Amino acid sequence: MSTRPTGNRRTTNTRQRKKQQHLLDVKIRASTERRRRASRIFSITCKLIIFSVLGLGSWIGGKEALRRFVWENPDYAIREVKFTTDGTLTREQILKIGDLAEGQNIFLVNLSKARAAIEKLPQVETAEVTRTLPNRLAINLAERRPIAWVVSKADEDPTVSEKAFLIDARGTLLKTKVRLEEYLHFPVISGVETGNFVPGERVVTSEMNAALELIRLTSESTRFQARHVDLAKGYCLVVTDYKRAKITFGLDRIEAQINRLNRYLARAAEDQREIQTVNLLVERNTPVTFVDPTVPEGETDAAAGKPVDPKAKPGVLDKGRLAVPIPKAVAVATPAASATPKAGFLSASKDKTSPTPAPRAAEGPKKQPFRLTH
């Protein structure tokens, strides 16, 4: 067998050469991909570091800018607090309750929190707290307006009693250290237990609601105004006016009962008589008693049924005034609103031109029958 020379002869065939070339390419691509991945990670890391530094710097810089130009800027320190109210609360009281003070940064004031704290006061009905840049606050209050005193006993003087409360038209109880002069002339509601009363709470009983409605409806009346309202009976109101007349009201339809009473008072005035008692619980043949306005020499104005000084203390009868014996009630028909007096309106009426004889002290006021027709 002959052998061929091997000088320039290839030791691999084509298939083997392709395999070797493929292995070389794979090695080259793997190293390139590792370099690219490392470069990408480094780039992302650098970007994150840069953004973090920029963010931290912005936050610190912004905080410092806010501190210097806003929070500690003297231009935003409160220099004026405008305070208005329609009641007795003072500016110092409200600033203390609302945690407000001059010199405080206006942006640090929590308006809603201050308003809520102020409205918790029993005297406050609504409160409004506003700020005006750069350095002004405004506080506007609408206080509850009391219309009467509430006491436990009828003979208790509310102007000096620590157990007495003021009450507004909605039945909210109030306590105040400042006693305005107008409070001295308020009517008094008695016959309720005040031991458990708390300022700011509402009294929602039917008797109290009826008493407040009566006082509200008659507060500006020139014919009848309640001076004292007794709730002790529970089923009715026993009302004493400035002439010491005692009127018994039911708890329902207060306005209608007042209209009936005004018709009785008008008819009595036409006959120169003054009503001493009326029981409005009875709608027909209402029991009515009278007092003669003319009194014997030496008797007081209270005995004559004349008006009492409205500036006197509420609920306290003047000492030395004589009480008038209440005559027997006369059944009176309810007068119509537009009724005119008929003949025989008083079956035993006196001649108005002749002087009225004075009743004897032992017998009390002279009684006259009182007849009203529908």
mmCIF file of C-alpha atoms in Angstrom:
data_model
loop_
_atom_site.group_PDB
_atom_site.id
_atom_site.type_symbol
_atom_site.label_atom_id
_atom_site.label_comp_id
_atom_site.label_asym_id
_atom_site.label_seq_id
_atom_site.Cartn_x
_atom_site.Cartn_y
_atom_site.Cartn_z
ATOM 1 C CA MET A 1 0.000 0.000 0.000
ATOM 2 C CA SER A 2 1.334 3.336 -0.930
ATOM 3 C CA THR A 3 1.115 6.377 1.375
ATOM 4 C CA ARG A 4 0.359 9.916 0.233
ATOM 5 C CA PRO A 5 2.461 12.813 1.290
ATOM 6 C CA THR A 6 0.893 14.815 4.259
ATOM 7 C CA GLY A 7 2.564 18.195 3.901
ATOM 8 C CA ASN A 8 -0.394 20.437 2.852
ATOM 9 C CA ARG A 9 -3.199 18.012 3.574
ATOM 10 C CA ARG A 10 -6.084 19.111 5.817
ATOM 11 C CA THR A 11 -6.579 17.013 8.890
ATOM 12 C CA THR A 12 -10.346 17.895 9.235
ATOM 13 C CA ASN A 13 -13.154 17.702 6.877
ATOM 14 C CA THR A 14 -15.810 20.379 6.176
ATOM 15 C CA ARG A 15 -18.244 19.161 8.762
ATOM 16 C CA GLN A 16 -15.688 19.299 11.521
ATOM 17 C CA ARG A 17 -14.583 22.774 10.494
ATOM 18 C CA LYS A 18 -18.194 24.071 10.749
ATOM 19 C CA LYS A 19 -18.506 22.695 14.260
ATOM 20 C CA GLN A 20 -15.304 24.359 15.369
ATOM 21 C CA GLN A 21 -16.389 27.722 13.907
ATOM 22 C CA HIS A 22 -19.790 27.508 15.706
ATOM 23 C CA LEU A 23 -18.118 26.891 19.062
ATOM 24 C CA LEU A 24 -15.941 29.933 18.588
ATOM 25 C CA ASP A 25 -18.918 32.148 17.752
ATOM 26 C CA VAL A 26 -20.813 31.029 20.871
ATOM 27 C CA LYS A 27 -17.860 31.904 23.083
ATOM 28 C CA ILE A 28 -17.597 35.367 21.526
ATOM 29 C CA ARG A 29 -21.362 36.187 21.920
ATOM 30 C CA ALA A 30 -21.427 35.057 25.601
ATOM 31 C CA SER A 31 -18.603 37.358 26.631
ATOM 32 C CA THR A 32 -20.137 40.269 24.724
ATOM 33 C CA GLU A 33 -23.477 39.749 26.416
ATOM 34 C CA ARG A 34 -21.841 39.730 29.850
ATOM 35 C CA ARG A 35 -20.150 43.038 29.121
ATOM 36 C CA ARG A 36 -23.407 44.563 27.923
ATOM 37 C CA ARG A 37 -25.302 43.358 31.013
ATOM 38 C CA ALA A 38 -22.681 44.772 33.342
ATOM 39 C CA SER A 39 -22.760 48.085 31.516
ATOM 40 C CA ARG A 40 -26.554 48.230 31.762
ATOM 41 C CA ILE A 41 -26.564 47.490 35.493
ATOM 42 C CA PHE A 42 -23.936 50.132 36.091
ATOM 43 C CA SER A 43 -25.919 52.696 34.118
ATOM 44 C CA ILE A 44 -29.133 51.990 36.007
ATOM 45 C CA THR A 45 -27.353 52.137 39.334
ATOM 46 C CA CYS A 46 -25.832 55.473 38.479
ATOM 47 C CA LYS A 47 -29.180 56.870 37.415
ATOM 48 C CA LEU A 48 -30.838 55.689 40.638
ATOM 49 C CA ILE A 49 -28.083 57.276 42.698
ATOM 50 C CA ILE A 50 -28.360 60.534 40.791
ATOM 51 C CA PHE A 51 -32.179 60.666 41.069
ATOM 52 C CA SER A 52 -32.022 59.792 44.777
ATOM 53 C CA VAL A 53 -29.516 62.549 45.413
ATOM 54 C CA LEU A 54 -31.601 65.015 43.423
ATOM 55 C CA GLY A 55 -34.797 63.981 45.225
ATOM 56 C CA LEU A 56 -33.211 64.168 48.645
ATOM 57 C CA GLY A 57 -31.708 67.517 47.824
ATOM 58 C CA SER A 58 -35.025 68.833 46.540
ATOM 59 C CA TRP A 59 -36.847 67.621 49.669
ATOM 60 C CA ILE A 60 -34.289 69.125 52.017
ATOM 61 C CA GLY A 61 -34.134 72.310 50.005
ATOM 62 C CA GLY A 62 -37.909 72.594 49.787
ATOM 63 C CA LYS A 63 -38.297 71.970 53.488
ATOM 64 C CA GLU A 64 -35.727 74.580 54.297
ATOM 65 C CA ALA A 65 -37.379 77.001 51.879
ATOM 66 C CA LEU A 66 -40.805 76.424 53.504
ATOM 67 C CA ARG A 67 -39.311 76.893 56.949
ATOM 68 C CA ARG A 68 -37.560 80.086 55.995
ATOM 69 C CA PHE A 69 -40.134 81.655 53.668
ATOM 70 C CA VAL A 70 -43.437 80.299 55.087
ATOM 71 C CA TRP A 71 -43.405 78.757 58.562
ATOM 72 C CA GLU A 72 -40.954 81.207 60.087
ATOM 73 C CA ASN A 73 -41.702 84.118 57.837
ATOM 74 C CA PRO A 74 -42.718 87.093 60.020
ATOM 75 C CA ASP A 75 -44.998 88.336 57.259
ATOM 76 C CA TYR A 76 -47.327 85.373 57.956
ATOM 77 C CA ALA A 77 -47.488 85.860 61.725
ATOM 78 C CA ILE A 78 -51.045 86.687 62.868
ATOM 79 C CA ARG A 79 -51.221 90.378 63.629
ATOM 80 C CA GLU A 80 -54.978 90.942 63.788
ATOM 81 C CA VAL A 81 -57.874 88.777 65.026
ATOM 82 C CA LYS A 82 -61.228 90.349 64.213
ATOM 83 C CA PHE A 83 -63.883 89.111 66.662
ATOM 84 C CA THR A 84 -67.641 89.722 66.410
ATOM 85 C CA THR A 85 -70.479 88.239 68.451
ATOM 86 C CA ASP A 86 -74.088 89.019 69.267
ATOM 87 C CA GLY A 87 -73.844 87.758 72.850
ATOM 88 C CA THR A 88 -71.746 87.961 75.994
ATOM 89 C CA LEU A 89 -68.684 85.847 75.126
ATOM 90 C CA THR A 90 -65.423 87.775 75.135
ATOM 91 C CA ARG A 91 -62.563 87.765 72.669
ATOM 92 C CA GLU A 92 -60.133 86.358 75.232
ATOM 93 C CA GLN A 93 -62.444 83.432 76.015
ATOM 94 C CA ILE A 94 -62.800 82.477 72.363
ATOM 95 C CA LEU A 95 -59.076 82.749 71.599
ATOM 96 C CA LYS A 96 -58.313 80.472 74.548
ATOM 97 C CA ILE A 97 -60.976 77.908 73.607
ATOM 98 C CA GLY A 98 -59.913 77.854 69.938
ATOM 99 C CA ASP A 99 -56.164 77.714 70.787
ATOM 100 C CA LEU A 100 -55.569 80.893 68.804
ATOM 101 C CA ALA A 101 -53.096 83.681 69.522
ATOM 102 C CA GLU A 102 -51.566 86.675 67.863
ATOM 103 C CA GLY A 103 -48.058 86.019 66.572
ATOM 104 C CA GLN A 104 -48.920 82.451 65.592
ATOM 105 C CA ASN A 105 -48.188 81.460 61.998
ATOM 106 C CA ILE A 106 -51.386 81.751 60.024
ATOM 107 C CA PHE A 107 -50.721 78.514 58.094
ATOM 108 C CA LEU A 108 -50.394 76.536 61.324
ATOM 109 C CA VAL A 109 -53.967 77.378 62.401
ATOM 110 C CA ASN A 110 -56.332 74.410 62.068
ATOM 111 C CA LEU A 111 -59.551 76.234 61.175
ATOM 112 C CA SER A 112 -61.885 73.242 61.422
ATOM 113 C CA LYS A 113 -60.477 72.189 64.800
ATOM 114 C CA ALA A 114 -60.777 75.727 66.181
ATOM 115 C CA ARG A 115 -64.364 76.054 64.941
ATOM 116 C CA ALA A 116 -65.361 72.690 66.446
ATOM 117 C CA ALA A 117 -63.868 73.665 69.825
ATOM 118 C CA ILE A 118 -65.723 76.987 69.863
ATOM 119 C CA GLU A 119 -69.060 75.420 68.878
ATOM 120 C CA LYS A 120 -68.838 73.074 71.874
ATOM 121 C CA LEU A 121 -69.591 76.030 74.133
ATOM 122 C CA PRO A 122 -73.253 75.910 75.224
ATOM 123 C CA GLN A 123 -73.737 79.605 74.430
ATOM 124 C CA VAL A 124 -72.572 79.253 70.812
ATOM 125 C CA GLU A 125 -75.073 78.308 68.134
ATOM 126 C CA THR A 126 -72.783 78.729 65.100
ATOM 127 C CA ALA A 127 -69.152 79.788 64.679
ATOM 128 C CA GLU A 128 -67.165 80.834 61.632
ATOM 129 C CA VAL A 129 -63.354 81.050 61.591
ATOM 130 C CA THR A 130 -61.663 82.370 58.435
ATOM 131 C CA ARG A 131 -58.178 83.558 57.539
ATOM 132 C CA THR A 132 -57.128 86.308 55.186
ATOM 133 C CA LEU A 133 -53.566 86.269 53.926
ATOM 134 C CA PRO A 134 -51.081 87.307 54.891
ATOM 135 C CA ASN A 135 -51.798 87.822 58.613
ATOM 136 C CA ARG A 136 -55.497 88.225 59.540
ATOM 137 C CA LEU A 137 -58.055 85.960 61.229
ATOM 138 C CA ALA A 138 -61.784 86.590 61.558
ATOM 139 C CA ILE A 139 -64.079 84.918 64.119
ATOM 140 C CA ASN A 140 -67.842 85.440 63.824
ATOM 141 C CA LEU A 141 -70.173 83.982 66.465
ATOM 142 C CA ALA A 142 -73.929 83.633 66.616
ATOM 143 C CA GLU A 143 -74.831 82.952 70.233
ATOM 144 C CA ARG A 144 -77.991 81.371 71.520
ATOM 145 C CA ARG A 145 -80.537 83.898 72.720
ATOM 146 C CA PRO A 146 -82.183 82.914 76.021
ATOM 147 C CA ILE A 147 -85.852 83.745 76.477
ATOM 148 C CA ALA A 148 -86.596 82.483 80.005
ATOM 149 C CA TRP A 149 -85.221 81.194 83.300
ATOM 150 C CA VAL A 150 -85.678 77.617 84.494
ATOM 151 C CA VAL A 151 -85.850 76.903 88.230
ATOM 152 C CA SER A 152 -87.045 74.049 90.368
ATOM 153 C CA LYS A 153 -89.250 75.919 92.856
ATOM 154 C CA ALA A 154 -91.737 78.654 92.118
ATOM 155 C CA ASP A 155 -90.432 80.944 94.869
ATOM 156 C CA GLU A 156 -86.781 80.616 93.818
ATOM 157 C CA ASP A 157 -85.066 83.793 92.592
ATOM 158 C CA PRO A 158 -83.228 82.810 89.381
ATOM 159 C CA THR A 159 -81.051 85.920 89.330
ATOM 160 C CA VAL A 160 -79.162 84.796 92.459
ATOM 161 C CA SER A 161 -79.663 81.023 92.476
ATOM 162 C CA GLU A 162 -76.758 78.826 91.364
ATOM 163 C CA LYS A 163 -79.229 76.126 90.331
ATOM 164 C CA ALA A 164 -81.076 78.353 87.863
ATOM 165 C CA PHE A 165 -80.569 77.972 84.114
ATOM 166 C CA LEU A 166 -81.308 80.140 81.126
ATOM 167 C CA ILE A 167 -83.057 78.484 78.206
ATOM 168 C CA ASP A 168 -83.444 79.470 74.550
ATOM 169 C CA ALA A 169 -86.416 79.012 72.234
ATOM 170 C CA ARG A 170 -85.211 75.547 71.155
ATOM 171 C CA GLY A 171 -84.925 74.269 74.728
ATOM 172 C CA THR A 172 -81.126 74.448 75.027
ATOM 173 C CA LEU A 173 -79.928 75.103 78.572
ATOM 174 C CA LEU A 174 -77.404 77.877 79.174
ATOM 175 C CA LYS A 175 -75.196 79.028 82.030
ATOM 176 C CA THR A 176 -73.483 82.386 82.054
ATOM 177 C CA LYS A 177 -71.469 84.348 84.570
ATOM 178 C CA VAL A 178 -72.413 87.620 82.902
ATOM 179 C CA ARG A 179 -75.912 88.689 83.931
ATOM 180 C CA LEU A 180 -77.226 91.199 81.420
ATOM 181 C CA GLU A 181 -79.938 93.593 82.485
ATOM 182 C CA GLU A 182 -82.362 92.086 79.991
ATOM 183 C CA TYR A 183 -82.061 88.732 81.786
ATOM 184 C CA LEU A 184 -83.636 90.265 84.885
ATOM 185 C CA HIS A 185 -86.944 90.698 83.055
ATOM 186 C CA PHE A 186 -87.189 87.210 81.567
ATOM 187 C CA PRO A 187 -90.183 85.048 82.521
ATOM 188 C CA VAL A 188 -89.562 82.100 84.829
ATOM 189 C CA ILE A 189 -90.406 78.446 84.189
ATOM 190 C CA SER A 190 -90.677 76.403 87.390
ATOM 191 C CA GLY A 191 -91.867 72.974 88.464
ATOM 192 C CA VAL A 192 -89.034 70.990 86.816
ATOM 193 C CA GLU A 193 -86.164 69.148 88.466
ATOM 194 C CA THR A 194 -82.946 70.960 87.556
ATOM 195 C CA GLY A 195 -80.520 68.763 89.498
ATOM 196 C CA ASN A 196 -79.535 66.698 86.446
ATOM 197 C CA PHE A 197 -79.510 69.551 83.945
ATOM 198 C CA VAL A 198 -76.262 70.170 82.035
ATOM 199 C CA PRO A 199 -75.501 73.353 80.065
ATOM 200 C CA GLY A 200 -75.672 72.715 76.338
ATOM 201 C CA GLU A 201 -78.257 69.939 76.573
ATOM 202 C CA ARG A 202 -81.809 70.287 75.300
ATOM 203 C CA VAL A 203 -84.995 69.805 77.306
ATOM 204 C CA VAL A 204 -87.453 68.095 74.987
ATOM 205 C CA THR A 205 -90.431 67.360 77.242
ATOM 206 C CA SER A 206 -93.894 68.292 75.986
ATOM 207 C CA GLU A 207 -94.492 70.610 78.960
ATOM 208 C CA MET A 208 -91.275 72.550 78.318
ATOM 209 C CA ASN A 209 -91.959 72.785 74.580
ATOM 210 C CA ALA A 210 -95.442 74.160 75.303
ATOM 211 C CA ALA A 211 -94.061 76.684 77.809
ATOM 212 C CA LEU A 212 -91.404 77.912 75.377
ATOM 213 C CA GLU A 213 -93.941 78.241 72.577
ATOM 214 C CA LEU A 214 -96.241 80.234 74.862
ATOM 215 C CA ILE A 215 -93.432 82.597 75.892
ATOM 216 C CA ARG A 216 -92.302 83.033 72.294
ATOM 217 C CA LEU A 217 -95.799 83.810 71.004
ATOM 218 C CA THR A 218 -96.588 86.323 73.754
ATOM 219 C CA SER A 219 -93.180 87.988 74.125
ATOM 220 C CA GLU A 220 -94.217 91.076 72.147
ATOM 221 C CA SER A 221 -97.897 91.122 73.065
ATOM 222 C CA THR A 222 -99.272 94.274 74.681
ATOM 223 C CA ARG A 223 -102.309 92.490 76.105
ATOM 224 C CA PHE A 224 -100.886 89.382 77.733
ATOM 225 C CA GLN A 225 -97.317 88.405 78.620
ATOM 226 C CA ALA A 226 -96.296 85.453 80.719
ATOM 227 C CA ARG A 227 -94.308 86.293 83.840
ATOM 228 C CA HIS A 228 -94.251 82.869 85.449
ATOM 229 C CA VAL A 229 -95.063 79.420 84.014
ATOM 230 C CA ASP A 230 -95.590 76.554 86.454
ATOM 231 C CA LEU A 231 -95.138 73.022 85.033
ATOM 232 C CA ALA A 232 -95.596 71.207 88.334
ATOM 233 C CA LYS A 233 -98.941 69.668 87.397
ATOM 234 C CA GLY A 234 -97.535 68.012 84.301
ATOM 235 C CA TYR A 235 -100.720 67.990 82.233
ATOM 236 C CA CYS A 236 -101.100 71.781 81.945
ATOM 237 C CA LEU A 237 -99.378 75.140 82.272
ATOM 238 C CA VAL A 238 -100.384 77.530 85.050
ATOM 239 C CA VAL A 239 -99.320 80.943 83.774
ATOM 240 C CA THR A 240 -99.150 84.138 85.807
ATOM 241 C CA ASP A 241 -99.014 87.418 83.899
ATOM 242 C CA TYR A 242 -97.841 90.865 84.982
ATOM 243 C CA LYS A 243 -101.301 91.633 86.410
ATOM 244 C CA ARG A 244 -101.140 88.499 88.587
ATOM 245 C CA ALA A 245 -103.898 86.803 86.605
ATOM 246 C CA LYS A 246 -103.563 83.022 86.549
ATOM 247 C CA ILE A 247 -104.315 81.359 83.213
ATOM 248 C CA THR A 248 -104.394 77.578 82.819
ATOM 249 C CA PHE A 249 -103.260 76.376 79.378
ATOM 250 C CA GLY A 250 -103.321 72.918 77.881
ATOM 251 C CA LEU A 251 -100.176 71.493 76.307
ATOM 252 C CA ASP A 252 -101.546 71.422 72.751
ATOM 253 C CA ARG A 253 -102.644 74.142 70.343
ATOM 254 C CA ILE A 254 -101.038 76.949 72.309
ATOM 255 C CA GLU A 255 -101.658 79.588 69.658
ATOM 256 C CA ALA A 256 -105.366 78.786 69.476
ATOM 257 C CA GLN A 257 -105.639 79.050 73.269
ATOM 258 C CA ILE A 258 -103.887 82.422 73.199
ATOM 259 C CA ASN A 259 -106.391 83.654 70.615
ATOM 260 C CA ARG A 260 -109.257 82.562 72.867
ATOM 261 C CA LEU A 261 -107.679 84.288 75.842
ATOM 262 C CA ASN A 262 -107.249 87.524 73.862
ATOM 263 C CA ARG A 263 -110.957 87.500 73.055
ATOM 264 C CA TYR A 264 -111.801 87.071 76.736
ATOM 265 C CA LEU A 265 -109.446 89.893 77.670
ATOM 266 C CA ALA A 266 -110.922 92.177 75.017
ATOM 267 C CA ARG A 267 -114.482 91.513 76.183
ATOM 268 C CA ALA A 268 -113.516 92.037 79.812
ATOM 269 C CA ALA A 269 -111.788 95.336 78.942
ATOM 270 C CA GLU A 270 -114.914 96.570 77.178
ATOM 271 C CA ASP A 271 -116.832 96.010 80.407
ATOM 272 C CA GLN A 272 -114.090 97.580 82.541
ATOM 273 C CA ARG A 273 -113.325 94.312 84.262
ATOM 274 C CA GLU A 274 -110.054 92.465 84.784
ATOM 275 C CA ILE A 275 -109.717 88.718 84.586
ATOM 276 C CA GLN A 276 -108.286 87.005 87.644
ATOM 277 C CA THR A 277 -108.313 83.366 86.488
ATOM 278 C CA VAL A 278 -109.154 81.502 83.283
ATOM 279 C CA ASN A 279 -109.116 77.755 82.693
ATOM 280 C CA LEU A 280 -108.521 77.299 78.954
ATOM 281 C CA LEU A 281 -108.539 73.516 79.286
ATOM 282 C CA VAL A 282 -112.330 73.845 79.024
ATOM 283 C CA GLU A 283 -113.193 74.992 75.511
ATOM 284 C CA ARG A 284 -116.895 75.624 76.128
ATOM 285 C CA ASN A 285 -118.330 77.362 79.173
ATOM 286 C CA THR A 286 -114.811 78.275 80.225
ATOM 287 C CA PRO A 287 -114.452 78.988 83.970
ATOM 288 C CA VAL A 288 -113.470 82.634 84.470
ATOM 289 C CA THR A 289 -113.112 84.769 87.608
ATOM 290 C CA PHE A 290 -112.690 88.524 87.823
ATOM 291 C CA VAL A 291 -111.244 91.193 90.048
ATOM 292 C CA ASP A 292 -112.629 94.689 90.384
ATOM 293 C CA PRO A 293 -110.035 97.243 89.209
ATOM 294 C CA THR A 294 -111.321 99.779 91.792
ATOM 295 C CA VAL A 295 -110.020 99.083 95.301
ATOM 296 C CA PRO A 296 -110.752 100.591 98.703
ATOM 297 C CA GLU A 297 -108.493 103.265 100.069
ATOM 298 C CA GLY A 298 -105.277 101.868 101.500
ATOM 299 C CA GLU A 299 -105.054 98.740 99.315
ATOM 300 C CA THR A 300 -102.114 98.233 96.968
ATOM 301 C CA ASP A 301 -101.984 98.183 93.178
ATOM 302 C CA ALA A 302 -101.423 94.436 93.181
ATOM 303 C CA ALA A 303 -104.735 93.964 95.014
ATOM 304 C CA ALA A 304 -106.423 96.001 92.320
ATOM 305 C CA GLY A 305 -105.031 93.798 89.604
ATOM 306 C CA LYS A 306 -103.069 96.668 88.101
ATOM 307 C CA PRO A 307 -99.975 95.886 86.060
ATOM 308 C CA VAL A 308 -96.853 95.119 88.021
ATOM 309 C CA ASP A 309 -93.657 96.923 87.193
ATOM 310 C CA PRO A 310 -92.072 94.808 84.410
ATOM 311 C CA LYS A 311 -88.604 95.709 85.680
ATOM 312 C CA ALA A 312 -89.170 93.774 88.872
ATOM 313 C CA LYS A 313 -87.172 90.582 89.331
ATOM 314 C CA PRO A 314 -88.727 87.562 87.605
ATOM 315 C CA GLY A 315 -90.639 85.086 89.696
ATOM 316 C CA VAL A 316 -90.388 87.156 92.886
ATOM 317 C CA LEU A 317 -93.512 88.831 94.211
ATOM 318 C CA ASP A 318 -93.029 92.228 95.778
ATOM 319 C CA LYS A 319 -93.225 92.133 99.534
ATOM 320 C CA GLY A 320 -96.095 94.059 101.071
ATOM 321 C CA ARG A 321 -98.472 93.433 98.163
ATOM 322 C CA LEU A 322 -101.865 92.110 99.234
ATOM 323 C CA ALA A 323 -103.335 89.088 97.549
ATOM 324 C CA VAL A 324 -106.896 89.334 96.245
ATOM 325 C CA PRO A 325 -109.301 86.550 97.178
ATOM 326 C CA ILE A 326 -110.246 84.654 94.024
ATOM 327 C CA PRO A 327 -114.003 84.763 93.551
ATOM 328 C CA LYS A 328 -116.039 81.789 92.466
ATOM 329 C CA ALA A 329 -115.595 80.942 88.789
ATOM 330 C CA VAL A 330 -118.245 81.888 86.276
ATOM 331 C CA ALA A 331 -118.794 79.665 83.244
ATOM 332 C CA VAL A 332 -118.212 81.705 80.089
ATOM 333 C CA ALA A 333 -119.041 80.693 76.555
ATOM 334 C CA THR A 334 -116.164 81.004 74.095
ATOM 335 C CA PRO A 335 -116.583 84.285 72.200
ATOM 336 C CA ALA A 336 -116.282 84.349 68.443
ATOM 337 C CA ALA A 337 -113.312 86.201 66.998
ATOM 338 C CA SER A 338 -115.502 88.856 65.368
ATOM 339 C CA ALA A 339 -118.412 88.777 67.807
ATOM 340 C CA THR A 340 -119.918 92.081 68.942
ATOM 341 C CA PRO A 341 -121.384 92.616 72.399
ATOM 342 C CA LYS A 342 -125.062 91.876 72.579
ATOM 343 C CA ALA A 343 -127.632 93.213 74.950
ATOM 344 C CA GLY A 344 -127.306 91.432 78.220
ATOM 345 C CA PHE A 345 -123.583 90.768 77.731
ATOM 346 C CA LEU A 346 -123.403 91.288 81.452
ATOM 347 C CA SER A 347 -126.731 90.373 82.909
ATOM 348 C CA ALA A 348 -126.081 92.581 85.911
ATOM 349 C CA SER A 349 -123.874 95.233 84.327
ATOM 350 C CA LYS A 350 -123.464 98.504 86.139
ATOM 351 C CA ASP A 351 -124.031 101.978 84.787
ATOM 352 C CA LYS A 352 -120.623 102.997 83.493
ATOM 353 C CA THR A 353 -121.282 106.656 84.311
ATOM 354 C CA SER A 354 -121.869 105.948 87.985
ATOM 355 C CA PRO A 355 -118.941 105.274 90.313
ATOM 356 C CA THR A 356 -118.146 101.658 91.071
ATOM 357 C CA PRO A 357 -118.837 100.798 94.685
ATOM 358 C CA ALA A 358 -115.855 99.396 96.547
ATOM 359 C CA PRO A 359 -116.186 95.803 97.797
ATOM 360 C CA ARG A 360 -115.986 95.179 101.471
ATOM 361 C CA ALA A 361 -112.754 93.670 102.711
ATOM 362 C CA ALA A 362 -114.492 90.743 104.386
ATOM 363 C CA GLU A 363 -116.459 89.769 101.276
ATOM 364 C CA GLY A 364 -113.708 90.152 98.667
ATOM 365 C CA PRO A 365 -114.350 91.507 95.152
ATOM 366 C CA LYS A 366 -117.929 91.781 94.070
ATOM 367 C CA LYS A 367 -118.872 89.069 91.575
ATOM 368 C CA GLN A 368 -120.623 89.792 88.322
ATOM 369 C CA PRO A 369 -122.051 87.211 85.946
ATOM 370 C CA PHE A 370 -120.140 87.115 82.663
ATOM 371 C CA ARG A 371 -122.023 86.001 79.574
ATOM 372 C CA LEU A 372 -120.326 85.717 76.185
ATOM 373 C CA THR A 373 -122.096 84.309 73.164
ATOM 374 C CA HIS A 374 -120.545 82.550 70.163
#
